[in-house]
Coordinates of C-alpha atoms in Angstrom, one line a residue:
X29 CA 16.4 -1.2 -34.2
X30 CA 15.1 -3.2 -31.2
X31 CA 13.1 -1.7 -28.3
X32 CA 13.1 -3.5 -25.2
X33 CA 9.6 -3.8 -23.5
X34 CA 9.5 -3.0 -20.1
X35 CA 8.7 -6.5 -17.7
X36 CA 5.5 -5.8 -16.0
X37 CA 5.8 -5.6 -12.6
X38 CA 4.0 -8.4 -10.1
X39 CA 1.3 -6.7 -7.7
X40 CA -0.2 -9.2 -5.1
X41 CA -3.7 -8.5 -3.4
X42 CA -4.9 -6.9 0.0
X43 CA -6.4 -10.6 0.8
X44 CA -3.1 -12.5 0.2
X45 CA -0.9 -9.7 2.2
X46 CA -3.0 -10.3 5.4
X47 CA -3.0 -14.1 4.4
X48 CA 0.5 -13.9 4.4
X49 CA 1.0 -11.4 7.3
X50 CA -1.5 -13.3 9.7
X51 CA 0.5 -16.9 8.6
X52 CA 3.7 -15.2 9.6
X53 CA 2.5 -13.9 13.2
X54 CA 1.2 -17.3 13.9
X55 CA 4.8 -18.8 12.5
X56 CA 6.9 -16.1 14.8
X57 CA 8.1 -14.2 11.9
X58 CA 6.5 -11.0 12.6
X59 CA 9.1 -9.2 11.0
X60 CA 8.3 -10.4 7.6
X61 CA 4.4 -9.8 8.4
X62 CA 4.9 -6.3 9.4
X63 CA 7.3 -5.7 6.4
X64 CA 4.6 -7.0 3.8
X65 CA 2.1 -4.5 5.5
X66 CA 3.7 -1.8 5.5
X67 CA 4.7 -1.9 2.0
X68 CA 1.2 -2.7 0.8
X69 CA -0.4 -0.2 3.3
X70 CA 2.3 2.9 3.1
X71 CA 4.0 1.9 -0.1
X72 CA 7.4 2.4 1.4
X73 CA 9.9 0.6 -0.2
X74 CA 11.6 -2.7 1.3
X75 CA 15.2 -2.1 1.3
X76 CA 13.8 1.4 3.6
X77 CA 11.7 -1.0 5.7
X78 CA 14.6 -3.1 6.0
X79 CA 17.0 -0.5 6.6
X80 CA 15.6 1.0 9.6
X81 CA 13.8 3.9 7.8
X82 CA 10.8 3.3 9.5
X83 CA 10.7 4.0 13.3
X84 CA 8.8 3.4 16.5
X85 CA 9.7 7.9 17.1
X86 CA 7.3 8.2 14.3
X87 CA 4.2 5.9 14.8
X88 CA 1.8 6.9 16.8
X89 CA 3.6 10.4 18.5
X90 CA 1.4 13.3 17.3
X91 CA -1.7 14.1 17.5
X92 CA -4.0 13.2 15.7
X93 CA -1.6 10.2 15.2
X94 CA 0.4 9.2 12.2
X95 CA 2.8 6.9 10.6
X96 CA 5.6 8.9 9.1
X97 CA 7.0 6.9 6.1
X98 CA 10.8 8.0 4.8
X99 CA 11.5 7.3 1.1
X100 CA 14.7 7.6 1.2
X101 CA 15.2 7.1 -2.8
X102 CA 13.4 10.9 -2.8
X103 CA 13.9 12.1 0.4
X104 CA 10.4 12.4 0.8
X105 CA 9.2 11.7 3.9
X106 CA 5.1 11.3 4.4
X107 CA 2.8 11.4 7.2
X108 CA 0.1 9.2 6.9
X109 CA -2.4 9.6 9.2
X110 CA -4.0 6.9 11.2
X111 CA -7.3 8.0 12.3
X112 CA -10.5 9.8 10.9
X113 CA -11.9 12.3 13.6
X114 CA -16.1 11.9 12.8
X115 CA -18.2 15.7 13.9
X116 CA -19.2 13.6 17.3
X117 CA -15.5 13.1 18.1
X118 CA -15.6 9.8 17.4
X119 CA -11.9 8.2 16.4
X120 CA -12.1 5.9 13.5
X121 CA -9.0 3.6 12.9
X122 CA -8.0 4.4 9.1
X123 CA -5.5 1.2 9.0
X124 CA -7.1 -1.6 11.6
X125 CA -6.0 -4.8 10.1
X126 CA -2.2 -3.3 9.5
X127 CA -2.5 -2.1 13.1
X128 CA -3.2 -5.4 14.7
X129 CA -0.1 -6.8 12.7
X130 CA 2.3 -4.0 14.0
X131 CA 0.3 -4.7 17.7
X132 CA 2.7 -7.9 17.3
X133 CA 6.4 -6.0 17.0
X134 CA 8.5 -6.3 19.9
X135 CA 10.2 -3.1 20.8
X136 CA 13.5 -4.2 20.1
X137 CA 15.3 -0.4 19.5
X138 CA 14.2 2.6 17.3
X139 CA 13.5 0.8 14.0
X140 CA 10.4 -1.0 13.7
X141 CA 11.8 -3.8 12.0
X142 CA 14.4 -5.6 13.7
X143 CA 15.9 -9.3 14.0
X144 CA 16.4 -10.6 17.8
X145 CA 20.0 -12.6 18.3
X146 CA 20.1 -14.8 21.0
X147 CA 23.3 -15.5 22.6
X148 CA 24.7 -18.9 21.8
X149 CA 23.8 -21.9 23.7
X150 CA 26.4 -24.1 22.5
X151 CA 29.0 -23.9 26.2
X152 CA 32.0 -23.4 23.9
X153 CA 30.9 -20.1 23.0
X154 CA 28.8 -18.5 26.4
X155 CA 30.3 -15.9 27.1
X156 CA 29.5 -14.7 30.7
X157 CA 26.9 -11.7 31.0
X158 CA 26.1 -12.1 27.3
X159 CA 22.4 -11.1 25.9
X160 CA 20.5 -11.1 23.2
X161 CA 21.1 -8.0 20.5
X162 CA 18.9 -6.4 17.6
X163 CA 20.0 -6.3 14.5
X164 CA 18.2 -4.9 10.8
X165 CA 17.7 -8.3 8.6
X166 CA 19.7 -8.8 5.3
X167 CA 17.7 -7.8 2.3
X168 CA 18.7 -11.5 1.4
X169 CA 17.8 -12.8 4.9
X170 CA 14.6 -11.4 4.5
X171 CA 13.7 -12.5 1.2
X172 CA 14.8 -16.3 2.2
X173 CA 12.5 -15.8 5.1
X174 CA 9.7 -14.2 2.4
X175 CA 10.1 -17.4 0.5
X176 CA 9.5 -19.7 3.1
X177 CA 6.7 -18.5 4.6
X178 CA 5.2 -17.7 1.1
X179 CA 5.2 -21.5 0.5
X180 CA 4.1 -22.6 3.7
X181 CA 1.4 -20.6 3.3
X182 CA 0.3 -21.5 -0.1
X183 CA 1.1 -18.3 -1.9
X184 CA 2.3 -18.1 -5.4
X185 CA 5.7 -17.7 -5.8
X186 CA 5.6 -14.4 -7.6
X187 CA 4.9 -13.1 -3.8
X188 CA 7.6 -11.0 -2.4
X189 CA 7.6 -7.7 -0.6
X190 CA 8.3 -5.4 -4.0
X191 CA 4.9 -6.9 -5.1
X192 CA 3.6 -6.1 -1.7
X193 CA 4.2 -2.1 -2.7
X194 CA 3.1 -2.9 -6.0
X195 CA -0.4 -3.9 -5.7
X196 CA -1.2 -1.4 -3.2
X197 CA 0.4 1.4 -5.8
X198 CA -2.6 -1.1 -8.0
X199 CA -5.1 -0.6 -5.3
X200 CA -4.7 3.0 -5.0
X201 CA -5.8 3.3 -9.3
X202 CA -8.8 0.5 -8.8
X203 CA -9.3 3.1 -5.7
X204 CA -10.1 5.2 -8.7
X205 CA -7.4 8.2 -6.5
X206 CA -6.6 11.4 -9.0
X207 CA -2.9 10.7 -10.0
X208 CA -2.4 13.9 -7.6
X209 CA -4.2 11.7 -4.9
X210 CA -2.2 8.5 -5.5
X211 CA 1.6 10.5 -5.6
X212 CA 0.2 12.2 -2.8
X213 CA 0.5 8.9 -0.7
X214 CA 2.7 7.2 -2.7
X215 CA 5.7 10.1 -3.1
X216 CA 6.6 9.6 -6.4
X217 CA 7.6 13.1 -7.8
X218 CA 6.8 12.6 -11.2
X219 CA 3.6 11.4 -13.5
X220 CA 5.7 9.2 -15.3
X221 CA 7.5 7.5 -12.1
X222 CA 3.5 6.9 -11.0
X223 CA 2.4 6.0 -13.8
X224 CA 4.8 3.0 -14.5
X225 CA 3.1 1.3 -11.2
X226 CA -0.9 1.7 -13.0
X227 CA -1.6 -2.0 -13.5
X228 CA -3.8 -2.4 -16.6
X229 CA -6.3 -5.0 -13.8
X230 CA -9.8 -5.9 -14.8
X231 CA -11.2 -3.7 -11.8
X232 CA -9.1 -0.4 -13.2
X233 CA -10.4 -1.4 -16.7
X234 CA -14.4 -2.0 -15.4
X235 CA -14.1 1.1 -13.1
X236 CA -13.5 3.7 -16.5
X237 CA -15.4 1.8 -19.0
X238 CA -18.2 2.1 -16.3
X239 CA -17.3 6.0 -16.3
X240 CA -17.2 6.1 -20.1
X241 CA -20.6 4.8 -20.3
X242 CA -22.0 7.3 -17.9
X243 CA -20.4 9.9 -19.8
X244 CA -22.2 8.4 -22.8
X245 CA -25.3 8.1 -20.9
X246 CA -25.3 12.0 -19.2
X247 CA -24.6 13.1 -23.0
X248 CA -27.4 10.9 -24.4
X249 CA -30.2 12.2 -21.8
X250 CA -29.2 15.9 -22.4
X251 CA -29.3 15.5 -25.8
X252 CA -32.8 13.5 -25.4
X253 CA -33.7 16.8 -23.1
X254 CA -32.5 19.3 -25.5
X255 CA -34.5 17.6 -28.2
X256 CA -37.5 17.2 -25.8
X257 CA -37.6 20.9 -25.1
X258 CA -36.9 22.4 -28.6
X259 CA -40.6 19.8 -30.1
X260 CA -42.3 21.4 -27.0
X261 CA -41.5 24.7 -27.8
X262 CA -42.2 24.3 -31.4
X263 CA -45.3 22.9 -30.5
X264 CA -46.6 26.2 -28.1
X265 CA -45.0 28.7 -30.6
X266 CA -47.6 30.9 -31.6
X267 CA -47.7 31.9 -35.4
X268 CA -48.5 35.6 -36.4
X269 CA -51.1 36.7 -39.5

């Protein structure tokens, strides 16, 4: 009987997200900059980011201030916060570069992510009094757009914004998070829903042979201690007549 093996799922880098992002902003597609950040950053899933699940009423409104992040696949809805209070009262920004990215949104209705449509210049279709209206982009639309940028950029073509989410699901394991940690931030309700993001990545792989061989190490120098402290007692013992 045949088992099917599960395709691996593509996970892009921090570096190429903000290469991407920052080519974007400088291209006027801000939309697709912000998308890819917030999928890397917050892990919330494109077709939510696209689908207005993520909302100016929710960034930046409490205090101390938070992005609130709706996966609507659960119903889990997260509150990440933004800022790190220090002892001295001292704000620290948890999420700078993704920040400056979403510094570039125009405020064009609730959702974060919306598409501007001008009227039509074209004088057989003015119509008097008409203005420009905000609409969510196609998950199509969006991934044309995705595509373009991607190769104007230079990025491989593997790039898209479910790879986005990916590799930060991969940077929060390389992070070395507890699987409570990571499905803390991530939402996933079960180990084995988590799990299927891990990416088997040299870092990961480094990062616990490095703890194995400090295990090995700690056990050794006990041992070595143990063994140390069992000759010196032998040594000192004092034999009766």
């Amino acid at each position: 009987m045949k088992t099917r093996t599960k395709a691996t799922k593509h996970a892009v880098t921090r570096e190429q997200v903000y290469i991407f992002a920052q080519g974007c902003v400088e291209r006027g597609e801000v939309g697709a900059a912000a998308a890819a950040v917030i999928c890397f950053e917050w892990l919330q899933r494109p077709e939510n980011v696209l689908a207005g699940h993520i909302k100016w009423t929710d960034y930046r409104q409490t205090t101390p201030p938070t992005i609130q992040i709706e996966h609507h696949k659960t119903g889990a809805r997260i509150d990440h916060p933004l800022e790190d209070v220090l002892d001295d009262g001292t704000a620290i920004q948890l999420y700078p570069e993704a920040e400056a990215i979403l510094a570039n949104l125009k405020r064009l209705g609730t959702p974060m992510i919306l598409r501007e449509v001008l009227p039509p210049t074209d004088k057989r279709y003015i119509r008097p009094g008409a203005k420009a209206v905000s609409k969510p982009y196609s998950f199509s639309g969006m991934q044309k757009i995705v595509q373009r940028m991607r190769k104007e950029i230079g990025l491989p073509v593997t790039f898209t914004l479910d790879a986005c989410r990916h590799g930060g699901m991969t940077e929060l394991e390389e992070a070395e998070l507890t699987e409570g940690q990571g499905r803390a931030l991530s939402a996933h309700r079960t180990r084995e829903s988590y799990s299927g993001y891990a990416k088997r990545t040299a870092p990961r792989i480094l990062a616990a042979t490095r703890k194995r061989r400090a295990h090995v190490l700690a056990n050794t120098t006990q041992t070595e201690f143990q063994n140390a402290e069992s000759g010196e007692f032998q040594n000192n013992k004092v034999v009766k007549m």
